[in-house]
CSV table of C-alpha atoms in Angstrom, one decimal:
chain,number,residue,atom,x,y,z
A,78,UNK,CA,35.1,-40.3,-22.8
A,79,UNK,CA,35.1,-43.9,-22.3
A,80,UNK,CA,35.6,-46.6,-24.7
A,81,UNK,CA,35.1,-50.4,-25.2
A,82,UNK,CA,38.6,-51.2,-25.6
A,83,UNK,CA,37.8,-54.7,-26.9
A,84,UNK,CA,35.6,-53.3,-29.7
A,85,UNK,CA,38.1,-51.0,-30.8
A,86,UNK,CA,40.6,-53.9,-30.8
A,87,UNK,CA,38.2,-55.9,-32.7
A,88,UNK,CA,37.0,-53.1,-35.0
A,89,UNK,CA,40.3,-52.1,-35.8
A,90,UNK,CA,40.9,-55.7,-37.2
A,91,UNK,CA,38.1,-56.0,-38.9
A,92,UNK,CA,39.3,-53.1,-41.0
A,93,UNK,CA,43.1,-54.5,-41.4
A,94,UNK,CA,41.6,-58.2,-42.5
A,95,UNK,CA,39.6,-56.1,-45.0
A,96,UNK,CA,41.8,-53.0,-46.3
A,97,UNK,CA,43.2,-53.1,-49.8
A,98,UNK,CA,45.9,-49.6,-50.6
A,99,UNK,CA,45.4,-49.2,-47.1
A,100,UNK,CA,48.9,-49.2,-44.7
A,101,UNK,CA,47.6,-49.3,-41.0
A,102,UNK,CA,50.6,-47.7,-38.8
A,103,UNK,CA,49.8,-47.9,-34.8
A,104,UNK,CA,51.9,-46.2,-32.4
A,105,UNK,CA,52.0,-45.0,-28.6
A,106,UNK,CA,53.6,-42.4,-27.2
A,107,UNK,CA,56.4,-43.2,-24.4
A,108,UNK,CA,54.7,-41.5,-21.8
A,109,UNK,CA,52.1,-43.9,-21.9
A,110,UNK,CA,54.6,-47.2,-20.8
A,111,UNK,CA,53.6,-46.9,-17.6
A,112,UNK,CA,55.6,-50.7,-16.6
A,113,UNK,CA,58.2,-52.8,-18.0
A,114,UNK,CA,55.5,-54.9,-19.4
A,115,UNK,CA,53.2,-52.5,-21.1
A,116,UNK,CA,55.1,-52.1,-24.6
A,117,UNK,CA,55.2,-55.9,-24.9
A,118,UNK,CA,51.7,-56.2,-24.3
A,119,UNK,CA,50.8,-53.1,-26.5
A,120,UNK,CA,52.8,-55.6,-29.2
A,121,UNK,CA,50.8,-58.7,-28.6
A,122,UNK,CA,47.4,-56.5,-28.8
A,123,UNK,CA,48.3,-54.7,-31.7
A,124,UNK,CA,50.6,-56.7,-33.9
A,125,UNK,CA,48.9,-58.6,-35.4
A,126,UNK,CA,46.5,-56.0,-37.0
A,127,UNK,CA,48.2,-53.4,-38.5
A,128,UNK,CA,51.4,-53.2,-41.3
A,129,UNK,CA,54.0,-51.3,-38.5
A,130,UNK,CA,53.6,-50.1,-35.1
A,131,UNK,CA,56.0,-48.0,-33.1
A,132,UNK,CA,56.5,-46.3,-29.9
A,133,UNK,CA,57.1,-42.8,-30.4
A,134,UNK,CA,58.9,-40.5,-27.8
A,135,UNK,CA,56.8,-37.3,-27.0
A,136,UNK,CA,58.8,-34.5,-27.6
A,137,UNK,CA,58.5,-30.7,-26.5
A,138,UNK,CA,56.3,-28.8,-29.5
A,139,UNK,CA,53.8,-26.7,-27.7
A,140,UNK,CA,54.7,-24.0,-26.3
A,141,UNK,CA,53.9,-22.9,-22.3
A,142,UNK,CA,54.7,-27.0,-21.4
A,143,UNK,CA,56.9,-27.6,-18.9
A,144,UNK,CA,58.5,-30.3,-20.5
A,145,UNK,CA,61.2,-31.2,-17.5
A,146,UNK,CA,58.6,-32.6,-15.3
A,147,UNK,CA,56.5,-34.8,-17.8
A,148,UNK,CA,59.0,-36.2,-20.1
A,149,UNK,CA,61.3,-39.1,-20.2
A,150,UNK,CA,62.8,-37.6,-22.8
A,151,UNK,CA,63.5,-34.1,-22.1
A,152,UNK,CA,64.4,-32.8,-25.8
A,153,UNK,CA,67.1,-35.2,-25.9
A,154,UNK,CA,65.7,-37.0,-29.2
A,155,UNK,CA,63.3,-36.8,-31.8
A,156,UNK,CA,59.2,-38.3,-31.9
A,157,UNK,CA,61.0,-41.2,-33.8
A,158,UNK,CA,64.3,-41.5,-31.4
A,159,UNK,CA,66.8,-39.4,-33.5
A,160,UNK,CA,69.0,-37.2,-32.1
A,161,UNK,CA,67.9,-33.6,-32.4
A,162,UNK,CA,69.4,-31.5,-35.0
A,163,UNK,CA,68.7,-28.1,-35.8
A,164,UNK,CA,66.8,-27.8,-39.2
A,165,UNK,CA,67.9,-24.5,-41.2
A,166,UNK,CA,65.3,-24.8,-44.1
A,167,UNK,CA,61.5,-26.5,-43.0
A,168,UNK,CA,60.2,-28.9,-45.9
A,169,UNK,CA,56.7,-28.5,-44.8
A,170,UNK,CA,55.8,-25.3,-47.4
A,171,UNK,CA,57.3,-27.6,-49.8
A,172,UNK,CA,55.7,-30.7,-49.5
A,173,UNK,CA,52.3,-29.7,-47.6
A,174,UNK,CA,49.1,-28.7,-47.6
A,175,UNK,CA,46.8,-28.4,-44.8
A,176,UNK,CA,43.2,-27.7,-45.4
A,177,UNK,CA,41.2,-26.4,-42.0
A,178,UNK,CA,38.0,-27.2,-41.3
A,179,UNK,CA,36.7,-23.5,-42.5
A,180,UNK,CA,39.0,-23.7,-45.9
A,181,UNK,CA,41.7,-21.7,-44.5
A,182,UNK,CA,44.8,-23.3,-46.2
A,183,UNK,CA,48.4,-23.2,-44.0
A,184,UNK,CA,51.6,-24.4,-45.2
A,185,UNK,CA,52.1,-26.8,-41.9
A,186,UNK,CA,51.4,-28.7,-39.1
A,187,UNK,CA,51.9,-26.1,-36.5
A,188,UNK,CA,49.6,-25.0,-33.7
A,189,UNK,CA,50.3,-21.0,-34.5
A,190,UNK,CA,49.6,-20.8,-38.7
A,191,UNK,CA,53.1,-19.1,-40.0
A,192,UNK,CA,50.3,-17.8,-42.6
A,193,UNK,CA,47.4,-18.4,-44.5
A,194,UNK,CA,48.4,-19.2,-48.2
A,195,UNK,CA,44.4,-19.4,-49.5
A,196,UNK,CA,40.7,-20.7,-49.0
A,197,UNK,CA,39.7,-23.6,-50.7
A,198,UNK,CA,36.1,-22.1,-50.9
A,199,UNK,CA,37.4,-19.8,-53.0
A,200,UNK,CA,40.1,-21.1,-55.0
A,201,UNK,CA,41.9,-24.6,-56.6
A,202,UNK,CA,44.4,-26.4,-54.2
A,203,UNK,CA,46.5,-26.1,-57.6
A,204,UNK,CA,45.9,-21.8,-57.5
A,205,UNK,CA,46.9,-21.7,-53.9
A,206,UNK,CA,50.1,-24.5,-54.0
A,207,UNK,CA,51.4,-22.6,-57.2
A,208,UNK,CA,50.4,-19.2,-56.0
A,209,UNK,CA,52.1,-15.8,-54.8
A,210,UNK,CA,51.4,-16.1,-51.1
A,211,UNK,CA,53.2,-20.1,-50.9
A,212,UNK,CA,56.0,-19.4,-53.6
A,213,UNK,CA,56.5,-16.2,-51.4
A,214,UNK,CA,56.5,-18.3,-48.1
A,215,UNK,CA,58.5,-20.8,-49.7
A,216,UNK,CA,61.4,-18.0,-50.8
A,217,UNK,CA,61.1,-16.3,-47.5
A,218,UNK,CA,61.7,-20.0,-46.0
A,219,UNK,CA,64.9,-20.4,-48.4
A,220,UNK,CA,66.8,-17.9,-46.4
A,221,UNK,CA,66.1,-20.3,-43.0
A,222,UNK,CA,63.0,-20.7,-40.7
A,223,UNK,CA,64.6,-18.6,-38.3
A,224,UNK,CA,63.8,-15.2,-40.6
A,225,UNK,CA,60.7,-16.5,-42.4
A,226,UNK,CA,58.6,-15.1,-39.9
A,227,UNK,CA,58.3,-15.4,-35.9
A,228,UNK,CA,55.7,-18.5,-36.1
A,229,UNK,CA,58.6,-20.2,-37.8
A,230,UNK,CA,61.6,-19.0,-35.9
A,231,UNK,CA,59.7,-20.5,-32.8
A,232,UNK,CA,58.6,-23.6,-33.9
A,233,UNK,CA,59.7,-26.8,-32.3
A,234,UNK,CA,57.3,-29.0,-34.6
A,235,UNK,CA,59.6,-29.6,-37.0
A,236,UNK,CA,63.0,-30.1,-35.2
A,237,UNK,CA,61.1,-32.8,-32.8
A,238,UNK,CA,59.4,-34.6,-35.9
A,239,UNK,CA,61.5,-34.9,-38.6
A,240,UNK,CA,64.6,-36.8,-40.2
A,241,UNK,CA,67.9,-35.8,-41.2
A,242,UNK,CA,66.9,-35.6,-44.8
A,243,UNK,CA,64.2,-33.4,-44.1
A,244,UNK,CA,66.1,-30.3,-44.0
A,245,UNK,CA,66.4,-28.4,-47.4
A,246,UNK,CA,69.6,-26.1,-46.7
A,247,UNK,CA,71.4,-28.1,-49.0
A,248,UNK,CA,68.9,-27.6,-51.6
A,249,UNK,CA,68.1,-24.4,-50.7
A,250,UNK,CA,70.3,-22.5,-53.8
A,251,UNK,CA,68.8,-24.4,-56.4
A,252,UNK,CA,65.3,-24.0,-55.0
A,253,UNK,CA,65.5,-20.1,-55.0
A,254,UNK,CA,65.6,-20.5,-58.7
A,255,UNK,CA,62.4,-22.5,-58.9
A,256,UNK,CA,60.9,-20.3,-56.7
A,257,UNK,CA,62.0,-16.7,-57.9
């Protein structure tokens, strides 16, 4: 597909000089800095028209990817430059949502669904975040990603895109009791 690059440029500040409750965030991925002087110039092009900008590192989360060849940064650190830690309990079934296309509702990000935790053609997003299939996720979850299913015990999503804070294992006794 090709695109006027200078249009986007221009379009995209149009819509900054314009948004209200609006926070633009622009980013690249490493890979992309092909010289020295690309992330400078990404920085002249683009700071001016959005709220914060970042290069991001891409990081190893789909599976079949031979990572070692394409990567400058071979699992080492996160998408945001942390160091990699191992994440016990996933937040995602606790904090998100995601709504396909067909109304198929999934409690993440991830490529392979873990489950499907409703339809929104069928039923309130409040019926399916307060119903038997998440809470049941959710508890299943509590006892760590790695025996919440195979989906979960697999997934690379969240220990490449997340922060420290992000892992529940702390939190995970007095969540049982919410979640009983």
């Amino acid at each position: 597909m090709d695109i006027d690059f200078e249009n986007f440029v221009a379009n995209l500040g149009y819509f900054y000089k314009q948004k209200t409750n609006t926070h633009v965030y622009i980013k690249i991925v490493d890979y992309a800095l092909d010289e020295m002087d690309t992330e400078q110039k990404f920085h002249e092009i683009f700071g001016d028209i959005c709220d914060s900008m970042a290069v991001e590192n891409a990081v190893p989360i789909m599976p079949g990817v031979d990572y070692e060849k394409v990567l400058n940064n071979p699992g080492g650190r996160t998408q945001f430059g942390l160091p990699v830690a191992p994440i016990q309990v996933c937040p995602q079934p606790f904090f998100t949502m995601q709504i396909n296309p067909d109304g198929k509702v999934v409690p993440c990000y991830q490529i392979s669904y873990p489950a499907i935790m409703g339809d929104a053609n069928h039923q309130t997003m409040q019926q399916i975040w307060n119903g038997e299939g998440y809470r049941s996720f959710r508890r299943a979850m509590l006892n760590g990603r790695d025996t919440a299913n195979d989906v979960c015990a697999r997934c690379n999503f969240i220990r490449y895109r997340s922060f420290p804070e992000d892992d529940l294992l702390e939190a995970a006794e007095r969540l049982r009791g919410v979640y009983q």
